[in-house]
Coordinates of C-alpha atoms and ligand atoms in Angstrom, one line a residue:
M114 CA 17.4 -10.5 38.6
T115 CA 20.4 -8.3 39.6
E116 CA 22.6 -7.1 36.8
E117 CA 25.5 -6.5 39.3
P118 CA 28.2 -9.2 38.9
L119 CA 28.7 -11.3 41.9
L120 CA 31.9 -10.3 43.8
L121 CA 33.3 -11.0 47.2
T122 CA 33.9 -7.7 48.9
T123 CA 37.2 -6.8 50.7
R124 CA 35.1 -4.8 53.2
G125 CA 33.2 -8.0 54.1
T126 CA 36.5 -9.8 54.8
W127 CA 37.8 -7.0 57.0
I128 CA 34.6 -6.9 59.0
E129 CA 34.8 -10.6 59.4
A130 CA 38.4 -10.4 60.6
M131 CA 37.5 -7.7 63.1
V132 CA 34.7 -9.8 64.5
W133 CA 36.8 -12.9 64.7
S134 CA 39.7 -11.0 66.4
L135 CA 37.4 -9.8 69.3
P136 CA 38.0 -12.9 71.5
G137 CA 41.7 -12.0 71.4
I138 CA 41.4 -8.2 71.7
V139 CA 38.9 -8.1 74.6
P140 CA 40.9 -10.3 77.0
S141 CA 44.1 -8.3 76.0
I142 CA 42.4 -5.0 77.0
A143 CA 41.0 -6.6 80.2
L144 CA 44.5 -7.9 81.2
W145 CA 46.0 -4.5 80.6
A146 CA 43.2 -2.6 82.4
T147 CA 43.5 -4.8 85.5
G148 CA 47.3 -4.4 85.4
L149 CA 48.0 -8.1 84.8
A150 CA 49.7 -7.2 81.5
S151 CA 51.8 -4.3 80.4
A152 CA 50.6 -2.0 77.5
T153 CA 53.2 -3.7 75.2
E154 CA 52.0 -7.2 76.0
A155 CA 48.4 -6.2 75.5
F156 CA 49.2 -4.6 72.2
V157 CA 51.1 -7.7 71.0
G158 CA 48.1 -9.8 72.1
M159 CA 45.7 -7.6 70.1
L160 CA 47.9 -7.5 67.1
G161 CA 48.3 -11.3 67.2
A162 CA 44.5 -11.8 67.5
L163 CA 44.0 -9.5 64.6
V164 CA 46.6 -11.2 62.4
I165 CA 45.2 -14.7 63.2
A166 CA 41.6 -13.6 62.6
G167 CA 42.6 -11.8 59.3
L168 CA 44.4 -14.9 58.1
L169 CA 41.3 -17.0 59.0
A170 CA 38.9 -14.6 57.2
W171 CA 41.2 -14.4 54.2
W172 CA 41.4 -18.2 54.0
R173 CA 37.6 -18.5 54.2
H174 CA 37.3 -15.9 51.5
R175 CA 39.7 -17.8 49.2
Q176 CA 37.5 -20.9 49.8
L177 CA 34.4 -19.0 48.5
V178 CA 36.1 -17.6 45.4
P179 CA 35.5 -20.6 43.1
L180 CA 31.9 -20.9 44.3
V181 CA 31.2 -17.3 43.5
A182 CA 33.0 -17.7 40.1
W183 CA 30.8 -20.8 39.4
L184 CA 27.6 -19.0 40.3
E185 CA 28.6 -16.0 38.1
R186 CA 29.2 -18.3 35.1
L187 CA 25.9 -19.9 35.7
R188 CA 24.2 -16.5 35.9
I189 CA 25.5 -15.2 32.7
G190 CA 24.9 -18.5 30.8
R191 CA 28.5 -19.6 30.3
S192 CA 29.4 -23.2 30.5
V193 CA 29.9 -24.5 34.1
T194 CA 30.5 -28.1 33.1
G195 CA 33.5 -29.6 34.9
A196 CA 34.1 -26.4 36.9
V197 CA 32.1 -27.4 40.0
P198 CA 34.1 -26.0 43.0
D199 CA 35.3 -28.5 45.5
S200 CA 36.7 -27.2 48.7
F201 CA 37.7 -28.1 52.2
L202 CA 35.0 -25.8 53.6
Y203 CA 32.1 -27.1 51.6
R204 CA 32.5 -30.8 51.0
Q205 CA 28.8 -31.5 50.3
L206 CA 28.5 -28.8 47.6
P207 CA 29.4 -30.6 44.4
H208 CA 26.3 -32.9 44.6
P209 CA 23.6 -30.1 44.6
L210 CA 25.7 -27.9 42.3
L211 CA 25.9 -30.7 39.7
A212 CA 22.2 -31.1 40.0
I213 CA 21.7 -27.4 39.5
E214 CA 24.0 -27.5 36.5
R215 CA 22.1 -30.4 34.9
E216 CA 18.8 -28.7 35.5
T217 CA 20.0 -25.4 34.1
Q218 CA 21.4 -27.0 31.0
N219 CA 18.1 -28.8 30.5
L220 CA 16.1 -25.6 30.8
R221 CA 18.4 -23.8 28.4
R222 CA 18.0 -26.6 25.9
Q223 CA 14.2 -26.6 26.2
V224 CA 14.0 -22.8 25.8
A225 CA 16.3 -23.0 22.7
A226 CA 14.2 -25.8 21.2
S227 CA 10.9 -24.0 22.0
D228 CA 12.3 -20.8 20.4
Q229 CA 13.3 -22.8 17.4
L230 CA 9.9 -24.5 17.1
Q231 CA 8.1 -21.1 17.5
R232 CA 10.2 -19.6 14.8
A233 CA 9.7 -22.5 12.5
L234 CA 6.0 -22.4 13.0
V235 CA 5.8 -18.7 12.4
D236 CA 8.0 -19.0 9.3
A237 CA 6.0 -21.9 7.9
I238 CA 2.8 -19.9 7.9
T239 CA 2.1 -18.7 4.4
D240 CA 0.2 -15.7 5.6
P241 CA 2.1 -12.6 6.7
V242 CA 2.6 -12.6 10.5
L243 CA 4.2 -9.7 12.5
V244 CA 4.8 -8.9 16.2
V245 CA 4.5 -5.3 17.1
D246 CA 5.7 -3.8 20.4
G247 CA 4.2 -1.0 22.5
R248 CA 6.1 1.7 20.6
G249 CA 4.7 0.5 17.3
Y250 CA 7.9 -1.2 16.1
V251 CA 8.0 -4.5 14.4
R252 CA 9.8 -7.0 16.6
L253 CA 9.4 -10.1 14.4
A254 CA 8.2 -10.7 10.9
N255 CA 8.0 -14.1 9.1
P256 CA 9.2 -14.5 5.5
A257 CA 5.7 -14.3 4.1
A258 CA 5.4 -10.8 5.7
E259 CA 8.7 -9.7 4.2
R260 CA 7.6 -11.0 0.8
H261 CA 4.3 -9.3 1.1
F262 CA 5.7 -5.9 2.0
A263 CA 8.8 -6.4 -0.1
D264 CA 11.0 -5.1 2.7
K265 CA 12.9 -6.0 5.8
L266 CA 10.4 -5.2 8.6
T267 CA 12.2 -6.1 11.9
D268 CA 13.0 -3.0 14.0
Q269 CA 11.1 -0.7 11.7
P270 CA 7.9 1.3 12.6
L271 CA 4.8 -0.6 11.5
G272 CA 3.2 2.7 10.4
R273 CA 5.7 2.8 7.5
F274 CA 4.0 -0.3 5.9
L275 CA 0.4 -0.4 7.3
R276 CA -1.4 2.8 7.9
D277 CA -5.0 1.7 8.3
P278 CA -6.4 3.6 11.3
A279 CA -8.6 0.7 12.3
I280 CA -5.6 -1.7 12.5
L281 CA -3.5 0.8 14.5
A282 CA -6.4 1.3 16.9
A283 CA -6.8 -2.5 17.2
I284 CA -3.1 -2.9 18.0
D285 CA -3.4 -0.2 20.6
S286 CA -6.3 -2.0 22.4
A287 CA -4.5 -5.3 22.2
I288 CA -1.4 -3.8 23.9
R289 CA -3.1 -1.6 26.4
A290 CA -6.3 -3.4 27.1
N291 CA -5.4 -7.0 26.2
V292 CA -8.2 -7.2 23.6
S293 CA -8.1 -9.4 20.5
S294 CA -9.9 -8.3 17.3
T295 CA -10.3 -8.9 13.6
V296 CA -10.2 -6.0 11.1
S297 CA -11.0 -6.0 7.4
F298 CA -9.5 -3.3 5.2
S299 CA -8.4 -2.4 1.7
P300 CA -5.1 -0.7 1.0
P301 CA -5.5 3.0 0.1
L302 CA -3.6 2.4 -3.2
D303 CA -5.5 -0.6 -4.3
R304 CA -9.2 -0.5 -3.3
T305 CA -10.0 -3.6 -5.3
R306 CA -8.1 -5.8 -2.8
R307 CA -9.4 -6.8 0.5
Y308 CA -7.5 -8.1 3.6
T309 CA -8.5 -9.5 7.0
C310 CA -6.1 -8.9 9.8
G311 CA -6.3 -10.8 13.1
I312 CA -4.8 -9.0 16.1
Q313 CA -3.9 -10.8 19.3
P314 CA -2.3 -9.5 22.5
M315 CA 0.9 -11.2 23.8
L316 CA 3.7 -10.8 26.2
T317 CA 7.3 -10.7 25.0
R318 CA 9.9 -12.7 26.9
E319 CA 10.9 -9.6 28.8
G320 CA 7.3 -9.3 29.9
D321 CA 6.4 -6.3 27.8
A322 CA 2.9 -6.2 26.2
A323 CA 2.9 -6.6 22.4
A324 CA 0.5 -7.6 19.6
V325 CA 0.6 -10.4 17.0
L326 CA -0.8 -9.5 13.6
S327 CA -1.8 -12.1 11.0
L328 CA -2.8 -10.9 7.6
R329 CA -4.9 -12.7 5.0
E330 CA -5.9 -11.6 1.5
T331 CA -9.7 -12.2 1.1
S332 CA -10.2 -10.5 -2.3
E333 CA -10.6 -13.8 -4.1
Q334 CA -13.0 -15.1 -1.5
V335 CA -15.0 -11.9 -1.7
A336 CA -15.1 -12.2 -5.5
I337 CA -16.1 -15.9 -5.4
E338 CA -18.8 -15.0 -2.9
R339 CA -20.1 -12.2 -5.2
M340 CA -20.0 -14.5 -8.2
R341 CA -21.9 -17.1 -6.3
S342 CA -24.7 -14.7 -5.2
D343 CA -24.8 -13.2 -8.8
F344 CA -25.2 -16.7 -10.2
I345 CA -28.0 -17.6 -7.8
A346 CA -29.8 -14.3 -8.6
N347 CA -29.3 -14.8 -12.4
A348 CA -30.4 -18.5 -12.3
S349 CA -33.5 -17.6 -10.3
H350 CA -34.3 -14.8 -12.6
E351 CA -33.9 -17.0 -15.7
L352 CA -36.2 -19.6 -14.2
R353 CA -38.8 -17.2 -13.0
T354 CA -39.3 -15.6 -16.5
P355 CA -40.7 -18.7 -18.2
L356 CA -42.5 -19.7 -15.0
T357 CA -44.3 -16.3 -14.8
A358 CA -45.3 -16.7 -18.5
L359 CA -46.7 -20.2 -17.8
A360 CA -48.6 -19.0 -14.8
G361 CA -50.1 -16.1 -16.9
F362 CA -51.2 -18.5 -19.6
V363 CA -52.8 -20.8 -17.1
E364 CA -54.8 -17.9 -15.7
T365 CA -55.9 -16.9 -19.2
L366 CA -56.9 -20.5 -20.1
K367 CA -58.9 -20.7 -16.9
G368 CA -60.6 -17.3 -17.5
P369 CA -61.0 -15.3 -20.7
A370 CA -59.9 -18.1 -23.1
K371 CA -62.0 -20.8 -21.3
N372 CA -64.2 -21.3 -24.3
D373 CA -61.9 -20.3 -27.2
P374 CA -60.4 -23.4 -28.8
D375 CA -58.2 -21.3 -31.2
A376 CA -56.7 -19.2 -28.5
Q377 CA -56.2 -22.4 -26.4
A378 CA -54.2 -24.1 -29.1
M379 CA -52.0 -21.0 -29.6
F380 CA -51.4 -20.6 -25.8
L381 CA -50.6 -24.3 -25.4
D382 CA -47.9 -24.0 -28.1
T383 CA -46.3 -21.1 -26.3
M384 CA -46.6 -22.8 -22.9
D385 CA -44.9 -25.8 -24.5
A386 CA -42.0 -23.6 -25.7
E387 CA -41.7 -22.0 -22.2
A388 CA -41.7 -25.4 -20.5
S389 CA -39.0 -26.6 -22.9
R390 CA -36.9 -23.5 -22.1
M391 CA -37.1 -24.3 -18.4
T392 CA -36.1 -27.8 -19.1
R393 CA -33.1 -26.7 -21.1
L394 CA -32.1 -24.3 -18.4
I395 CA -32.3 -26.9 -15.7
D396 CA -30.4 -29.4 -17.9
D397 CA -27.7 -26.8 -18.5
L398 CA -27.5 -25.9 -14.8
L399 CA -27.1 -29.6 -13.9
S400 CA -24.4 -30.1 -16.6
L401 CA -22.5 -27.1 -15.2
S402 CA -22.6 -28.3 -11.6
K403 CA -21.5 -31.9 -12.7
L404 CA -18.7 -30.4 -14.7
E405 CA -17.5 -28.3 -11.8
A406 CA -17.4 -31.3 -9.6
D407 CA -15.4 -33.3 -12.2
V408 CA -13.0 -30.6 -13.2
H409 CA -10.0 -32.1 -11.3
R410 CA -10.8 -35.7 -12.6
P411 CA -9.1 -35.9 -16.0
P412 CA -11.1 -37.9 -18.7
S413 CA -9.7 -41.3 -19.6
E414 CA -11.4 -42.5 -22.9
D415 CA -9.6 -42.5 -26.3
V416 CA -11.9 -40.4 -28.5
D417 CA -11.7 -39.7 -32.2
L418 CA -12.8 -36.1 -32.8
A419 CA -14.1 -37.0 -36.4
D420 CA -16.7 -39.3 -34.7
V421 CA -17.6 -36.7 -32.2
V422 CA -18.2 -34.1 -34.9
A423 CA -20.4 -36.5 -36.9
L424 CA -22.5 -37.4 -33.8
A425 CA -22.9 -33.7 -32.8
I426 CA -24.1 -32.7 -36.3
S427 CA -26.6 -35.5 -36.5
G428 CA -27.9 -34.7 -33.0
L429 CA -28.5 -31.1 -34.1
E430 CA -30.3 -32.0 -37.3
P431 CA -33.8 -30.6 -36.5
Q432 CA -32.3 -27.3 -35.2
L433 CA -30.0 -26.9 -38.3
R434 CA -32.9 -27.6 -40.6
K435 CA -35.0 -25.0 -38.9
N436 CA -32.2 -22.3 -39.4
A437 CA -31.5 -23.6 -42.9
T438 CA -27.8 -24.1 -41.9
V439 CA -25.6 -26.4 -43.9
V440 CA -22.6 -27.7 -41.9
E441 CA -19.5 -28.5 -43.9
A442 CA -17.1 -30.8 -42.0
R443 CA -13.5 -30.7 -43.0
M444 CA -11.6 -33.5 -41.3
E445 CA -7.9 -33.9 -41.8
D446 CA -6.8 -37.4 -42.8
G447 CA -5.0 -39.4 -40.2
P448 CA -5.7 -39.8 -36.5
L449 CA -7.6 -37.1 -34.7
Q450 CA -7.5 -38.8 -31.3
V451 CA -7.5 -37.2 -27.9
R452 CA -7.9 -38.4 -24.3
G453 CA -11.4 -37.3 -23.5
D454 CA -15.0 -37.8 -22.4
A455 CA -16.9 -38.5 -25.7
D456 CA -20.3 -37.2 -24.3
Q457 CA -18.8 -34.0 -23.0
L458 CA -16.8 -33.4 -26.3
Q459 CA -20.0 -34.0 -28.3
Q460 CA -21.8 -31.4 -26.0
L461 CA -18.9 -28.9 -26.6
V462 CA -19.0 -29.3 -30.4
A463 CA -22.8 -29.1 -30.4
N464 CA -22.7 -25.9 -28.4
L465 CA -20.3 -24.3 -30.9
I466 CA -22.2 -25.4 -34.0
D467 CA -25.5 -24.5 -32.4
N468 CA -24.2 -20.9 -31.7
A469 CA -22.8 -20.7 -35.2
S470 CA -26.2 -21.7 -36.6
K471 CA -28.2 -19.4 -34.3
Y472 CA -26.0 -16.3 -34.5
G473 CA -24.9 -16.8 -38.1
R474 CA -26.7 -15.5 -41.2
P475 CA -29.7 -17.8 -42.1
G476 CA -28.8 -20.1 -44.9
A477 CA -25.0 -19.3 -44.7
P478 CA -22.8 -22.4 -44.3
V479 CA -21.0 -23.3 -41.1
V480 CA -17.6 -24.9 -41.4
V481 CA -16.2 -27.3 -38.8
D482 CA -12.5 -27.8 -39.4
V483 CA -10.5 -30.4 -37.5
A484 CA -6.7 -30.7 -37.9
R485 CA -3.7 -32.1 -36.1
L486 CA -1.1 -29.5 -35.3
S487 CA 2.5 -30.5 -34.6
P488 CA 3.5 -28.2 -33.0
A489 CA 0.6 -25.9 -32.3
G490 CA 1.1 -22.2 -32.7
D491 CA 0.7 -19.2 -30.3
E492 CA -3.1 -19.2 -30.7
A493 CA -3.1 -22.5 -28.8
G494 CA -2.2 -20.6 -25.6
P495 CA -0.6 -22.9 -23.1
L496 CA -0.6 -25.8 -25.7
S497 CA 1.6 -23.9 -28.1
G498 CA 4.6 -25.9 -29.1
R499 CA 2.9 -29.2 -28.3
T500 CA 1.0 -31.6 -30.5
A501 CA -2.6 -30.7 -30.4
I502 CA -5.9 -31.3 -32.2
R503 CA -7.6 -28.1 -33.3
L504 CA -11.3 -27.9 -33.8
T505 CA -12.6 -24.7 -35.4
V506 CA -16.2 -23.7 -36.0
I507 CA -16.5 -20.9 -38.5
D508 CA -19.7 -18.9 -39.2
Q509 CA -20.7 -16.1 -41.4
G510 CA -22.7 -13.9 -39.0
D511 CA -22.7 -10.5 -37.5
G512 CA -19.6 -11.2 -35.5
I513 CA -18.9 -10.1 -31.9
A514 CA -17.4 -6.8 -30.8
P515 CA -14.0 -7.1 -29.2
E516 CA -15.1 -5.8 -25.8
H517 CA -17.5 -8.8 -25.4
L518 CA -14.9 -11.5 -26.3
P519 CA -13.3 -11.9 -22.8
R520 CA -16.7 -12.2 -21.1
L521 CA -18.4 -14.7 -23.5
T522 CA -17.7 -17.7 -21.3
E523 CA -19.2 -16.1 -18.2
R524 CA -22.4 -17.7 -17.0
F525 CA -25.5 -16.0 -18.4
Y526 CA -23.4 -13.5 -20.4
R527 CA -25.0 -12.7 -23.7
V528 CA -24.2 -10.0 -26.2
D529 CA -27.8 -9.6 -27.2
K530 CA -30.1 -10.9 -24.5
S531 CA -33.3 -10.9 -26.4
R532 CA -31.8 -12.4 -29.5
S533 CA -30.4 -15.2 -27.4
R534 CA -33.8 -15.7 -25.7
R535 CA -35.7 -15.7 -29.0
A536 CA -33.2 -18.4 -30.3
G537 CA -33.9 -20.5 -27.2
G538 CA -30.5 -19.9 -25.6
T539 CA -29.9 -20.2 -21.9
G540 CA -26.7 -18.2 -21.8
L541 CA -24.8 -21.1 -20.3
G542 CA -23.6 -22.9 -23.5
L543 CA -20.1 -21.3 -23.6
A544 CA -19.7 -21.5 -19.8
I545 CA -20.3 -25.2 -20.1
S546 CA -17.9 -25.4 -23.1
K547 CA -15.2 -23.6 -21.1
H548 CA -15.5 -26.2 -18.3
I549 CA -15.3 -29.1 -20.7
I550 CA -12.2 -27.6 -22.4
R551 CA -10.6 -27.0 -19.0
R552 CA -11.3 -30.6 -17.9
H553 CA -9.6 -31.8 -21.1
G554 CA -6.5 -29.6 -20.5
G555 CA -7.4 -27.6 -23.6
H556 CA -7.6 -24.0 -24.7
L557 CA -10.3 -21.9 -26.4
N558 CA -9.4 -19.1 -28.8
V559 CA -12.2 -16.8 -30.2
E560 CA -11.6 -14.5 -33.2
S561 CA -14.4 -12.4 -34.7
D562 CA -14.8 -9.7 -37.2
L563 CA -18.0 -7.5 -37.1
G564 CA -20.1 -8.0 -40.1
I565 CA -18.0 -11.0 -41.3
G566 CA -18.3 -13.8 -38.8
S567 CA -16.6 -15.6 -35.9
R568 CA -14.2 -18.5 -35.5
F569 CA -14.3 -20.5 -32.2
S570 CA -11.1 -22.7 -32.0
V571 CA -10.7 -25.4 -29.4
F572 CA -7.2 -26.9 -28.9
I573 CA -6.9 -30.3 -27.1
P574 CA -3.6 -32.2 -26.5
A575 CA -3.4 -34.9 -29.1
R576 CA -3.3 -38.6 -27.9
Ligands
ADP871 N1 -21.0 -17.7 -33.2 C1 -21.4 -16.6 -32.5 N2 -21.6 -15.5 -33.2 C2 -22.0 -14.4 -32.5 N3 -22.3 -14.4 -31.2 C3 -22.0 -15.5 -30.5 C4 -21.6 -16.7 -31.1 N4 -21.5 -17.6 -30.2 C5 -21.8 -17.0 -29.0 N5 -22.2 -15.8 -29.2 C6 -22.6 -14.8 -28.2 O1 -22.2 -15.3 -26.9 C7 -23.3 -15.4 -26.0 C8 -23.1 -16.6 -25.1 O2 -23.2 -17.8 -25.8 P1 -23.8 -19.1 -25.1 O3 -23.1 -19.2 -23.8 O4 -23.7 -20.2 -26.0 O5 -25.3 -18.7 -24.7 P2 -26.6 -18.7 -25.6 O6 -26.2 -19.3 -26.9 O7 -27.5 -19.6 -24.9 O8 -27.1 -17.3 -25.6 C9 -24.5 -15.5 -26.9 O9 -25.7 -15.0 -26.3 C10 -24.1 -14.6 -28.1 O10 -24.4 -13.3 -27.8
MG872 MG1 -25.3 -21.2 -27.0

């Protein structure tokens, strides 16, 4: 496309006038040369031909001026509507010109709409998206990119924001070799984060090679993936331990203890205990997976926490008797109702009382205190300021060191592994409890003093 404006040249008009005057000039010269006309007559004839041809050429030129002006407006994108030239010389022109005008306007509208659509699509993407040109400058950045880099990016060198050599190399091959690629990287200042960047070659409207970059943070996915594989490894390990013990005892019973009834009775007791441990572990794993599936389905029963506590205590009777634990239930008078799932709440309270009994001092009392708070204080976390039921289980045990508190609800996390195993723990009780509390829109607060004891408080919105 030429950048020169369209103009009618004066030189063209002169040449045209000269050519058109030839039929007058040539006979004039011939008449003079053959002596049929004097020099003056020939000169007047030539001059007349020149003037008439000049006027004709000028008139034709004038006729073309509006057409050229129209084409020029069309070329530079100005409105041509209503300005279609109409002239004596080109009567048929308005029809095709109007068609061109309509077509051009349509195309311009389509280009504008597609530009707008493109921009809206890029802006709606919640991941950062950038277009980088061959000089390494950002040509376009969506709002997510500007939020991510906390800066205006357009017309700035990309290297100022993203310096990863693998990304720069991938951009280079996209622009120079038309190759698309995906690169994972961590920013140098924060190695805990992980990003994946897709790089795609493209052509700008001017036909220059460029690259589109789309960035996605994958730190969370990587962490979830790691948690998942840790969980599988832990669960398999926990299941294999009792299984290995069982297999060992079976071997012994078939071999050395084949004819020893005393040893057989002892081994069978241990095998029974190991089998029960496996059953508990599998029950807990199933509970956990069911809770995870239900976490976004809020419970819908009306449940009185006083009933829940009474049922939980009676269900734990044999275990409490074994540890010589006395549970003292302190129920506030008045309604202690929540919207909940009675079975799950009973499981939660049983987990907390079970822990207090297992990790408390033998024979020391365990207090279960249930009260209605209106409003709840800061220890209720997100429920503070609202009306909530607080259920606290207080024990007199060794307590828990502060560094363990934030990790207690992780699956298989135990402060003292062998103590938990000896007490028959699976390491999943508090993880299950956390999920139950989350499903009830509640909050768990743990306070503990080494050598004195622990207080596990659950806050649930009151009905
Ligand atoms: N009341 C408590 N006093 C001291 N430690 C506790 C108490 N409750 C829980 N813990 C610690 O938290 C860990 C995780 O508890 P939990 O998830 O119920 O698993 P488990 O009881 O099966 O070991 C326990 O192993 C224990 O170390
Ligand atoms: Mg437990």
